[in-house]
Amino acid sequence: MSEITTIAESIKPLDESFFTAANERLDSLTKPRGSLGTLEVIASRIVAICEDPRPLLDKKIIFTFAGDHGVTDEGVSAFPKEVTPQMVFNFLAGGAAINVLARQAGADVAVVDIGVDYDFGDAEGLIQKKIVSGTKNMATGPAMTPEEAGRCVEVGIDLALEYADRGYKLFGTGEMGIGNTTPSSAIIACLSGLSPREVTGRGTGVDDAAFENKIKVIEKALEVNSPNKQDAMDVLAKVGGAEIGGIAGLCLGAASRRIPVLVDGFISTAGALIATEIEPKVRDYLFASHKSVERGHQAMLELMNLKPLLDLDLRLGEGSGAALGMNIVEASLRIYKEMATFAEASVSEEEKSNQEKQAN
Amino acid sequence: MSEITTIAESIKPLDESFFTAANERLDSLTKPRGSLGTLEVIASRIVAICEDPRPLLDKKIIFTFAGDHGVTDEGVSAFPKEVTPQMVFNFLAGGAAINVLARQAGADVAVVDIGVDYDFGDAEGLIQKKIVSGTKNMATGPAMTPEEAGRCVEVGIDLALEYADRGYKLFGTGEMGIGNTTPSSAIIACLSGLSPREVTGRGTGVDDAAFENKIKVIEKALEVNSPNKQDAMDVLAKVGGAEIGGIAGLCLGAASRRIPVLVDGFISTAGALIATEIEPKVRDYLFASHKSVERGHQAMLELMNLKPLLDLDLRLGEGSGAALGMNIVEASLRIYKEMATFAEASVSEEEKSNQEKQAN
């Protein structure tokens, strides 16, 4: 049995009794019931994920997987391919958006080369897990072999297990890869049955002609490769990318260790979708951190029944939305743990409504 | 000339040149242009508000104004009126949601008695600015006299000026007052021309019968008092509340000192709306921190042309959403100040699109 299957089969459903206990505490706090909305929903799910009535998510980390894409030969991005390794160096130097936002969230950043078409030598701080030197051009054939795709997912799983062992309690996903909205749109089109036009956006900002070309390239990639929508690993190999596979593995590994994962935007959600197709129970361990400007994102979130925490018109990636989402998760846990109860604060509780009185 | 008029006339419009300079810097940072969406919009507006190319909003404070409402005699709330002073003690003891969320945001909390129907004696930490001991029942006559309403707004102005002098750079609004969604709905109905039914929600959670009653009470209050929608101070006096007046004053005072204000939810936005009716330029200094569950909130935000930063199904008040919004503001300023530029990080810039090439 492969590592992927073993890990997927080890993922357990959440135990309802933890939700019940968490909701009892939330209802005892000095606020009208449910009045903190999503913060309360997050807190009870984290209690259930961690199986801990007082969860402490003090060690946080964002995994930023970097990979290149042969499909950039088709002119699908506004940025040249060299930007992928340039941005990796920027991550390592601490100057990118993800570094800034992770610092605010009190999170570390793990920068992972899983598929960049560049030799980083012994670049300090880089986690070297290169499986491919860029994918192949999916417009003319499969982006990766089945074996390469499997190894990308295993990289993600192994990182999840390693960082769980090192005491990290909350993960965020992120990525860097010029051209990677194209495979992400291809994945969502294939798995949702929606047309490429319905799930394709402008990425970092291509013009009208390039946008039409991008849709045609995705249509061609799906025709040429005929990915099997019943087999997520086939979809990942044929029209995916190395960093998308790494993110899928990270979600699987995290769920197997009961670690909540903040999923970043469009590309990260494509990775998370691959993971939930492999094992639907993964979904209970995931939080959608924000709603991307990319139009296919909403379709993916609906497929996964996830409601994004933030809607800030972001379209950057890197894990930037996941880092912002960590502040919301921290707020929800602080509310859950630090607020006074009605009894502690000697505050009168809600009067029973007439409906409730009649029901009793 | 009254203090309110003097302060309102001292408010200046924002200077476009600061937006231009801020946007130039944002476009030089290592990310696709505009890809950090709302974070970029916030940063440039704060630069323009502060008239400072490197704004530092290190001292933050939430003002939680507390007041009671005679209209609770009509059975418009699910909680008994005693909860207002009980929650004030909870704020002072640090056990309420606003205390927890302000701690996370690194903000202080100023708890202001502006209209509670309770004698707090010399309660430690309470800012005593009582103008009324609860408003009168607006279903049978004006909630406040014109003079009382004016003094409530002046309390807010004076606090804004005092805390500006003490070095505070970012304000949040908040409130506590059992029954105060009722005057807020009355204010928005009056100023928007929408019917009470269209702008009334369930507050802390009344049942169907109490909800229908609440709408009738608001209709009656508007009939009995005939507030003049061209005169925001008349609306505030007749169908408003002391804490709503305090918030209006805080917004006016903050704008006069070029201090950005994070406006909390439904009740706070009613106060902010009164301020913008008095002086429309106030609007440029306000950020809507979140979109409340209360249905009239969206209508108010549209009147003020403000887009909420968060949508977390909150309906608590106190300043809880403003505290959460402070994390977003901090993220936007960190991005603006800490990210590396393309030149600093040796990252290639976006290729010019064909459209841009042709235009050049």
XYZ file of C-alpha atoms in Angstrom:
720
model
C 0.000 0.000 0.000
C 1.403 3.428 -0.898
C 2.207 6.075 1.716
C -0.617 8.203 0.329
C -3.199 5.458 0.834
C -1.886 4.631 4.312
C -2.080 8.252 5.443
C -5.505 8.777 3.849
C -6.893 5.709 5.618
C -5.536 6.905 8.972
C -7.633 10.113 8.877
C -10.502 9.970 11.381
C -13.813 11.824 11.311
C -14.380 14.522 13.926
C -16.087 13.481 17.162
C -19.395 15.327 17.656
C -19.029 15.259 21.431
C -16.206 17.806 21.221
C -18.458 20.211 19.298
C -21.142 19.796 21.962
C -18.738 20.511 24.803
C -17.234 23.506 22.988
C -20.657 24.956 22.202
C -21.713 24.589 25.837
C -18.765 26.685 26.889
C -19.375 29.250 24.120
C -23.002 29.607 25.261
C -21.880 30.230 28.853
C -19.762 33.253 27.888
C -20.945 36.836 28.463
C -22.445 37.520 25.037
C -25.740 36.682 23.349
C -25.661 33.113 22.041
C -23.951 32.812 18.695
C -23.334 36.557 18.497
C -19.671 36.082 17.600
C -20.722 34.171 14.498
C -17.848 32.653 12.570
C -15.450 33.061 15.501
C -17.591 30.619 17.463
C -17.835 28.198 14.550
C -14.046 28.174 14.154
C -13.426 27.659 17.867
C -15.704 24.642 18.174
C -14.241 22.997 15.063
C -10.699 23.501 16.342
C -11.639 21.928 19.674
C -12.980 18.945 17.726
C -9.945 18.764 15.414
C -7.477 18.908 18.304
C -9.699 16.790 20.593
C -8.663 19.222 23.291
C -11.096 21.379 25.315
C -8.376 24.038 25.701
C -6.487 23.987 22.391
C -3.224 25.922 22.233
C -2.093 26.647 18.665
C 1.068 28.481 19.652
C 3.471 27.140 17.005
C 2.285 28.143 13.542
C 3.864 27.739 10.142
C 3.097 28.569 6.526
C 4.462 26.169 3.901
C 5.211 27.994 0.668
C 5.786 25.418 -2.085
C 7.503 26.683 -5.230
C 7.343 25.127 -8.674
C 7.570 26.041 -12.334
C 5.199 25.246 -15.170
C 6.053 24.207 -18.717
C 2.738 25.682 -19.815
C 4.268 29.177 -19.495
C 5.674 28.416 -22.992
C 2.107 29.136 -24.160
C 2.205 32.741 -22.860
C -0.311 32.293 -20.033
C 1.340 34.644 -17.495
C 2.146 38.354 -17.345
C 5.414 37.619 -15.521
C 8.520 35.884 -16.917
C 9.332 32.438 -15.521
C 12.553 33.676 -13.870
C 10.362 35.342 -11.266
C 9.732 31.986 -9.533
C 13.354 31.528 -8.301
C 13.725 35.305 -7.805
C 10.734 35.253 -5.468
C 12.110 32.184 -3.662
C 15.201 34.238 -2.848
C 12.914 37.082 -1.759
C 11.101 34.663 0.605
C 14.429 33.492 2.034
C 15.513 37.113 2.566
C 12.235 37.969 4.329
C 11.100 40.678 1.907
C 7.942 39.196 0.406
C 4.325 39.689 1.452
C 4.202 36.237 3.051
C 7.185 37.078 5.277
C 5.566 40.322 6.410
C 2.162 38.770 7.108
C 3.629 35.664 8.785
C 5.613 37.917 11.121
C 2.381 39.653 12.095
C 0.662 36.305 12.685
C 3.597 34.973 14.696
C 4.093 32.176 12.160
C 7.231 30.711 10.648
C 7.570 30.322 6.880
C 8.898 27.095 5.357
C 10.021 27.739 1.786
C 10.007 24.492 -0.190
C 11.523 23.968 -3.643
C 9.402 21.131 -4.961
C 9.583 21.904 -8.660
C 11.455 25.065 -9.583
C 13.406 25.070 -12.865
C 16.506 26.542 -11.248
C 19.497 25.181 -9.321
C 19.469 26.827 -5.891
C 22.789 25.271 -4.840
C 22.836 25.289 -1.059
C 20.651 28.397 -0.620
C 20.352 29.014 3.119
C 17.004 28.259 4.659
C 15.530 26.581 1.575
C 13.888 23.186 2.063
C 15.127 21.245 -0.957
C 12.599 18.663 -2.112
C 12.801 19.098 -5.871
C 10.803 16.421 -7.703
C 10.765 18.075 -11.145
C 12.634 21.010 -12.687
C 9.386 22.560 -13.788
C 6.499 20.511 -15.134
C 6.174 19.719 -18.817
C 3.867 21.773 -21.026
C 0.397 20.331 -20.338
C -0.880 21.775 -23.607
C 1.120 19.123 -25.459
C 1.146 16.202 -22.982
C 1.039 15.297 -19.273
C 2.565 17.879 -16.892
C 4.083 15.099 -14.779
C 4.379 11.338 -14.784
C 2.152 9.458 -12.307
C 5.270 8.634 -10.300
C 6.352 12.301 -10.107
C 2.871 13.374 -9.015
C 2.872 10.720 -6.292
C 6.265 11.851 -5.036
C 5.083 15.483 -4.862
C 2.168 14.459 -2.643
C 4.534 12.394 -0.488
C 6.792 15.444 -0.024
C 3.800 17.297 1.404
C 2.819 14.399 3.663
C 6.369 13.994 4.956
C 6.670 17.711 5.730
C 3.356 17.626 7.618
C 4.514 14.691 9.740
C 7.962 16.208 10.354
C 6.593 19.580 11.475
C 3.889 17.928 13.584
C 6.703 16.039 15.344
C 8.498 19.358 15.852
C 5.496 20.702 17.775
C 3.768 22.864 15.168
C 0.030 23.089 15.870
C -1.400 25.173 13.018
C -0.446 24.984 9.350
C -1.046 27.377 6.490
C -0.552 26.565 2.816
C 1.065 28.778 0.230
C 2.754 28.620 -3.157
C 4.823 30.428 -5.731
C 4.958 29.434 -9.378
C 4.665 31.643 -12.420
C 1.839 30.241 -14.528
C 0.173 28.229 -11.778
C -3.326 29.655 -12.034
C -3.494 27.787 -15.378
C -3.143 24.232 -13.950
C -5.370 25.251 -11.032
C -8.143 26.287 -13.431
C -7.625 23.045 -15.370
C -7.989 20.988 -12.165
C -11.165 22.737 -11.069
C -12.675 22.543 -14.582
C -11.968 18.809 -14.698
C -13.218 17.993 -11.188
C -16.258 20.318 -11.206
C -17.445 19.692 -14.741
C -17.542 23.476 -15.292
C -16.050 24.826 -18.507
C -12.540 26.350 -18.507
C -14.108 29.725 -19.299
C -16.231 29.529 -16.149
C -13.291 28.858 -13.840
C -10.476 30.844 -15.417
C -9.390 34.285 -14.224
C -6.643 36.702 -15.105
C -4.015 35.424 -12.667
C -1.504 38.148 -11.924
C -3.168 40.277 -14.588
C -3.062 39.263 -18.254
C -4.792 41.367 -20.911
C -7.863 40.356 -22.949
C -5.962 38.577 -25.732
C -3.776 36.663 -23.293
C -6.859 35.770 -21.256
C -8.596 34.249 -24.296
C -5.382 32.387 -25.086
C -5.212 31.085 -21.495
C -8.708 29.608 -21.789
C -7.814 27.936 -25.115
C -4.618 26.498 -23.572
C -6.635 24.965 -20.701
C -9.203 23.543 -23.131
C -6.378 22.050 -25.185
C -4.654 20.577 -22.113
C -7.869 18.848 -21.060
C -8.417 17.492 -24.608
C -4.860 16.306 -25.119
C -4.588 14.598 -21.713
C -8.158 13.431 -20.969
C -7.618 13.344 -17.199
C -9.888 10.903 -15.363
C -12.038 12.986 -13.019
C -12.643 9.919 -10.813
C -8.879 9.725 -10.154
C -7.479 12.853 -8.504
C -3.889 11.629 -8.833
C -4.397 11.276 -12.600
C -5.740 14.844 -12.739
C -2.802 16.127 -10.660
C -0.241 14.388 -12.893
C -1.740 15.386 -16.235
C -2.871 18.976 -15.670
C -1.493 19.861 -12.202
C 1.782 21.036 -10.803
C 4.428 20.059 -8.293
C 3.486 22.710 -5.695
C -0.189 21.754 -6.023
C 0.741 18.148 -5.245
C 2.816 19.265 -2.267
C -0.135 21.201 -0.868
C -2.437 18.192 -1.363
C 0.017 16.059 0.603
C 0.367 18.649 3.341
C -3.429 18.632 3.847
C -3.512 14.830 4.004
C -0.589 14.640 6.434
C -1.991 17.402 8.649
C -5.406 15.735 8.853
C -3.761 12.450 9.812
C -2.139 14.254 12.765
C -5.267 16.296 13.670
C -3.656 19.600 12.733
C -5.934 22.358 11.384
C -4.873 23.806 8.027
C -5.575 27.305 6.756
C -5.812 26.957 3.005
C -4.689 30.049 1.078
C -6.282 31.126 -2.217
C -6.924 29.708 -5.660
C -3.882 27.496 -6.227
C -3.781 26.239 -2.635
C -7.454 25.371 -2.839
C -6.750 23.325 -5.982
C -4.242 21.358 -3.900
C -6.708 21.001 -1.037
C -9.369 19.837 -3.495
C -7.051 17.085 -4.748
C -6.605 16.014 -1.104
C -10.351 15.921 -0.411
C -10.920 13.928 -3.600
C -8.379 11.387 -2.326
C -10.006 11.331 1.133
C -13.177 13.406 1.799
C -12.617 13.402 5.579
C -9.685 15.799 5.031
C -12.261 18.550 4.528
C -13.078 18.703 8.245
C -9.492 19.754 9.007
C -9.401 22.599 6.479
C -10.347 26.264 6.786
C -10.653 28.406 3.657
C -8.758 31.514 4.668
C -10.074 33.904 2.039
C -12.048 34.294 -1.147
C -9.737 34.976 -4.049
C -10.445 37.337 -6.919
C -9.854 34.336 -9.248
C -13.301 33.371 -10.462
C -12.834 29.607 -10.213
C -12.123 29.857 -6.496
C -15.730 30.197 -5.407
C -16.658 27.082 -7.403
C -13.928 25.100 -5.669
C -14.977 26.280 -2.218
C -18.551 25.258 -2.978
C -17.408 21.807 -4.094
C -15.650 21.495 -0.734
C -18.439 23.146 1.293
C -16.019 25.669 2.807
C -16.868 29.281 3.617
C -13.934 31.694 3.325
C -12.986 33.655 6.459
C -11.885 36.789 4.608
C -12.851 38.598 1.397
C -10.180 41.205 0.765
C -9.856 40.987 -3.040
C -6.513 39.201 -2.710
C -4.886 37.457 -5.667
C -1.286 37.073 -4.583
C -0.866 33.567 -3.205
C 2.357 32.706 -1.320
C 0.202 31.911 1.736
C -0.674 35.574 2.298
C -4.367 34.881 2.940
C -3.524 31.949 5.214
C -1.343 34.208 7.361
C -4.152 36.770 7.620
C -6.564 33.959 8.494
C -4.331 32.925 11.382
C -5.253 36.186 13.135
C -8.935 35.228 12.889
C -8.242 31.748 14.244
C -6.290 33.239 17.124
C -9.163 35.648 17.856
C -11.622 32.762 17.947
C -9.515 30.734 20.371
C -8.890 33.728 22.620
C -12.647 34.360 22.775
C -13.243 30.713 23.605
C -10.604 30.576 26.312
C -10.355 34.072 27.806
C -13.912 35.442 28.039
C -15.720 35.436 31.366
C -18.834 33.315 31.798
C -22.199 34.767 32.900
C -21.641 33.204 36.314
C -18.060 34.509 36.700
C -19.067 38.056 35.741
C -22.473 38.060 37.515
C -24.256 39.036 34.320
C -27.925 38.133 33.824
C -28.593 35.646 31.048
C -30.934 36.050 28.125
C -34.619 35.980 29.061
C -36.408 32.983 27.666
C -38.497 33.954 24.690
C -42.227 33.247 24.702
C -41.620 30.520 22.125
C -39.074 28.829 24.363
C -41.309 29.247 27.410
C -44.172 27.594 25.576
C -41.908 24.822 24.365
C -40.757 24.067 27.921
C -20.787 78.884 17.171
C -21.186 75.542 18.952
C -18.252 73.188 19.543
C -19.850 70.718 17.121
C -19.975 73.261 14.298
C -16.428 74.459 15.005
C -15.036 70.921 14.901
C -17.051 69.975 11.806
C -15.781 73.038 9.944
C -12.183 72.209 10.859
C -12.286 68.849 9.036
C -10.252 68.914 5.825
C -10.661 66.787 2.710
C -7.920 64.237 1.940
C -5.092 65.379 -0.305
C -4.907 63.282 -3.491
C -1.136 63.681 -3.714
C -0.708 61.370 -0.713
C -2.718 58.636 -2.463
C -0.522 59.024 -5.534
C 2.689 58.722 -3.545
C 1.385 55.744 -1.570
C 0.244 53.949 -4.703
C 3.632 54.498 -6.332
C 5.289 52.746 -3.421
C 2.695 49.931 -3.404
C 3.317 49.346 -7.127
C 7.081 49.107 -6.519
C 6.711 46.218 -4.059
C 7.436 42.599 -5.027
C 3.897 41.525 -5.949
C 1.684 41.943 -8.982
C 0.103 45.391 -8.990
C -2.985 45.587 -6.820
C -2.774 41.899 -5.890
C -3.164 42.634 -2.190
C -6.543 44.188 -2.899
C -8.169 45.816 0.119
C -4.886 45.838 2.062
C -3.474 48.231 -0.530
C -6.597 50.393 -0.507
C -6.436 50.719 3.282
C -2.733 51.566 3.295
C -3.024 54.387 0.770
C -6.019 55.913 2.543
C -4.218 55.825 5.897
C -1.202 57.559 4.347
C -3.575 60.261 3.084
C -5.431 60.527 6.412
C -2.214 60.832 8.414
C -0.470 62.914 5.718
C 2.553 60.795 6.525
C 4.394 58.596 3.984
C 5.383 56.204 6.820
C 2.388 56.172 9.177
C 2.882 54.517 12.546
C -0.395 53.628 14.267
C 1.208 52.174 17.366
C -1.168 53.512 20.021
C -4.666 52.152 19.470
C -7.821 52.432 21.511
C -11.415 51.277 21.384
C -14.022 53.579 22.938
C -16.936 51.590 24.311
C -19.789 53.991 25.088
C -22.517 52.648 27.363
C -26.079 53.912 27.621
C -29.573 52.747 28.459
C -32.774 53.133 26.504
C -36.227 53.944 27.808
C -37.669 52.132 24.821
C -36.844 48.831 26.537
C -40.138 49.439 28.395
C -41.751 48.332 25.131
C -40.155 44.853 25.301
C -37.758 45.281 22.357
C -34.823 43.288 23.772
C -34.215 39.687 24.819
C -32.005 40.821 27.699
C -33.082 42.726 30.842
C -31.893 46.314 31.160
C -29.700 45.480 34.178
C -27.299 43.831 31.751
C -25.979 47.243 30.617
C -24.283 48.099 33.967
C -23.409 44.429 34.533
C -21.532 44.393 31.222
C -19.840 47.704 32.084
C -18.393 45.991 35.166
C -17.401 43.053 32.947
C -15.543 45.462 30.611
C -13.776 47.032 33.590
C -12.768 43.578 34.863
C -11.424 42.580 31.423
C -13.737 39.607 30.887
C -15.809 40.665 27.882
C -15.257 39.948 24.200
C -14.012 43.481 23.568
C -11.322 43.089 26.228
C -10.147 39.805 24.712
C -10.090 41.100 21.129
C -8.504 44.435 22.082
C -5.700 42.546 23.854
C -5.063 40.610 20.651
C -5.036 43.826 18.624
C -2.737 45.566 21.097
C -5.403 48.193 21.761
C -6.568 49.810 24.978
C -10.264 49.938 25.866
C -11.854 53.155 27.166
C -15.156 52.348 28.864
C -17.388 55.427 28.902
C -20.619 55.816 30.883
C -22.477 58.344 28.782
C -26.023 57.309 29.580
C -26.391 54.266 31.814
C -29.330 54.188 34.217
C -27.145 53.119 37.150
C -24.944 54.873 39.695
C -21.425 53.487 39.281
C -20.041 55.402 42.297
C -16.305 55.682 41.760
C -15.937 52.448 39.776
C -12.243 52.083 38.953
C -11.267 52.640 35.352
C -14.658 53.964 34.241
C -14.718 57.220 32.294
C -17.687 59.034 33.813
C -19.407 61.297 31.314
C -23.036 60.597 32.109
C -25.390 62.950 30.221
C -28.623 61.047 30.839
C -29.623 58.176 33.148
C -31.031 56.269 30.223
C -32.951 57.939 27.420
C -36.705 58.415 27.607
C -39.041 56.023 25.811
C -39.006 57.188 22.194
C -42.288 55.399 21.526
C -44.036 58.072 23.581
C -41.843 61.169 23.026
C -38.299 62.339 22.276
C -35.514 60.079 23.611
C -33.443 63.135 24.583
C -33.734 66.901 24.603
C -31.789 68.776 21.874
C -29.427 70.000 24.598
C -28.768 66.461 25.899
C -28.112 65.166 22.370
C -25.645 68.015 21.761
C -23.816 67.287 25.013
C -23.503 63.580 24.080
C -21.833 64.514 20.779
C -19.547 66.933 22.641
C -18.492 64.129 25.024
C -17.350 62.140 21.989
C -15.531 65.111 20.463
C -13.772 65.913 23.734
C -12.637 62.300 24.195
C -11.271 62.243 20.636
C -9.271 65.426 21.227
C -8.036 64.260 24.651
C -6.831 60.880 23.383
C -5.290 62.449 20.270
C -3.313 64.700 22.609
C -2.258 61.613 24.563
C -0.672 60.149 21.424
C -3.314 57.655 20.281
C -3.146 57.155 16.515
C -5.981 54.743 15.697
C -9.473 54.727 17.180
C -12.162 52.071 17.207
C -15.784 52.651 18.178
C -17.907 50.394 20.342
C -21.009 50.455 22.519
C -23.096 48.660 25.073
C -26.747 49.377 25.675
C -29.597 46.937 26.025
C -32.194 47.917 23.446
C -29.903 49.991 21.255
C -30.549 48.234 17.952
C -34.035 49.832 18.157
C -32.890 53.495 18.009
C -30.247 52.500 15.438
C -32.931 51.055 13.171
C -35.052 54.175 13.713
C -32.129 56.419 12.731
C -31.369 54.500 9.550
C -35.068 54.292 8.592
C -35.396 58.036 9.036
C -32.195 59.005 7.201
C -32.437 56.428 4.386
C -36.160 56.686 3.730
C -36.408 52.870 3.985
C -39.228 51.442 6.063
C -38.574 50.233 9.625
C -39.291 46.661 8.442
C -36.513 46.899 5.849
C -33.855 48.009 8.348
C -34.825 46.168 11.523
C -33.200 42.939 12.675
C -33.477 40.718 15.698
C -30.783 42.393 17.807
C -29.467 39.957 20.379
C -32.135 37.507 19.303
C -35.812 38.244 19.895
C -38.494 35.809 18.736
C -41.061 36.408 15.961
C -43.666 38.112 18.128
C -41.099 40.400 19.779
C -39.623 41.168 16.346
C -43.008 42.295 14.986
C -43.476 44.365 18.133
C -40.037 45.950 17.655
C -40.960 47.082 14.140
C -44.244 48.562 15.421
C -42.406 50.401 18.208
C -40.005 51.960 15.672
C -42.900 52.962 13.410
C -44.633 54.538 16.391
C -41.479 56.382 17.517
C -41.077 57.907 14.052
C -44.744 58.920 13.955
C -44.824 60.376 17.452
C -41.588 62.357 17.061
C -41.496 63.261 13.341
C -37.703 63.678 13.296
C -36.436 66.038 10.584
C -34.250 63.957 8.245
C -32.434 67.109 7.102
C -31.249 67.680 10.680
C -29.137 64.831 12.061
C -29.065 66.346 15.560
C -32.865 66.349 15.610
C -32.890 62.671 14.572
C -30.307 61.825 17.244
C -32.280 63.597 19.967
C -35.699 62.244 19.086
C -34.999 58.593 18.162
C -31.313 58.098 19.038
C -29.344 57.312 22.147
C -26.569 58.719 24.297
C -23.918 56.189 23.167
C -24.860 56.801 19.529
C -24.285 60.526 20.049
C -20.945 59.811 21.732
C -19.828 57.745 18.754
C -20.921 60.496 16.332
C -18.824 62.972 18.293
C -15.838 60.636 18.412
C -15.895 60.351 14.598
C -16.077 64.138 14.209
C -13.277 64.757 16.704
C -11.059 62.064 15.188
C -11.501 63.430 11.665
C -10.607 66.928 12.889
C -7.301 65.508 14.170
C -6.677 63.278 11.103
C -7.068 60.057 13.092
C -8.509 57.009 11.262
C -11.524 55.391 12.927
C -12.577 51.764 12.704
C -16.340 51.805 13.012
C -17.791 48.680 14.627
C -21.186 47.229 13.644
C -24.801 48.330 13.443
C -25.091 50.762 16.358
C -21.661 52.277 15.814
C -22.463 52.804 12.163
C -25.653 54.662 13.162
C -23.406 56.996 15.183
C -20.968 57.350 12.295
C -23.882 58.090 9.957
C -25.028 60.937 12.224
C -21.456 62.299 12.028
C -21.330 62.121 8.220
C -24.727 63.810 7.998
C -23.324 66.655 10.117
C -20.162 66.846 7.980
C -19.796 64.556 4.920
C -15.983 64.868 4.878
C -15.890 62.702 8.037
C -16.513 59.709 5.794
C -12.955 59.769 4.432
C -11.593 59.099 7.918
C -13.814 56.082 8.620
C -13.320 52.376 7.927
C -16.271 49.991 8.264
C -14.719 47.139 10.199
C -17.294 44.460 9.486
C -20.684 43.660 8.045
C -23.153 42.974 10.824
C -25.871 40.355 10.740
C -28.354 43.207 11.444
C -30.154 43.792 8.169
C -30.158 47.578 8.298
C -26.369 47.656 8.456
C -25.796 47.085 4.752
C -28.186 49.942 3.908
C -26.247 52.276 6.192
C -22.889 51.278 4.713
C -24.250 51.923 1.240
C -25.482 55.372 2.274
C -21.952 56.088 3.478
C -20.212 54.361 0.541
C -18.133 52.173 2.891
C -17.131 48.565 2.200
C -16.790 46.416 5.328
C -13.384 44.786 5.921
C -14.765 41.631 7.522
C -17.904 39.515 7.205
C -17.894 37.108 10.124
C -21.617 37.061 11.017
C -20.967 39.162 14.118
C -23.810 40.802 16.027
C -22.253 41.593 19.393
C -21.137 45.210 19.304
C -18.905 46.489 22.133
C -16.261 47.322 19.498
C -15.523 43.652 18.825
C -15.480 44.056 15.048
C -13.395 47.227 15.299
C -10.758 45.327 17.298
C -10.681 42.557 14.675
C -10.424 45.186 11.952
C -7.348 46.647 13.635
C -5.463 43.457 12.707
C -6.321 44.056 9.050
C -5.197 47.675 9.256
C -1.944 46.590 10.861
C -1.422 44.005 8.110
C -1.951 46.658 5.447
C 0.560 49.040 7.009
C 3.138 46.298 7.504
C 2.799 45.357 3.830
C 3.208 48.987 2.823
C 6.240 49.571 5.015
C 8.072 46.233 5.294
C 7.891 44.574 1.869
C 10.927 44.674 -0.422
C 10.710 46.546 -3.732
C 11.426 44.889 -7.082
C 14.741 46.744 -7.182
C 15.760 45.799 -3.627
C 14.977 42.111 -4.185
C 16.241 41.940 -7.817
C 12.909 40.565 -8.999
C 11.808 41.115 -12.612
C 8.746 43.317 -13.021
C 5.578 42.492 -14.849
C 5.960 42.313 -18.623
C 4.038 45.046 -20.348
C 0.864 43.710 -21.906
C 0.316 44.148 -25.626
C -2.361 46.707 -24.800
C 0.076 48.741 -22.720
C 2.800 48.392 -25.367
C 0.449 49.707 -28.011
C -0.615 52.548 -25.756
C 3.017 53.571 -25.236
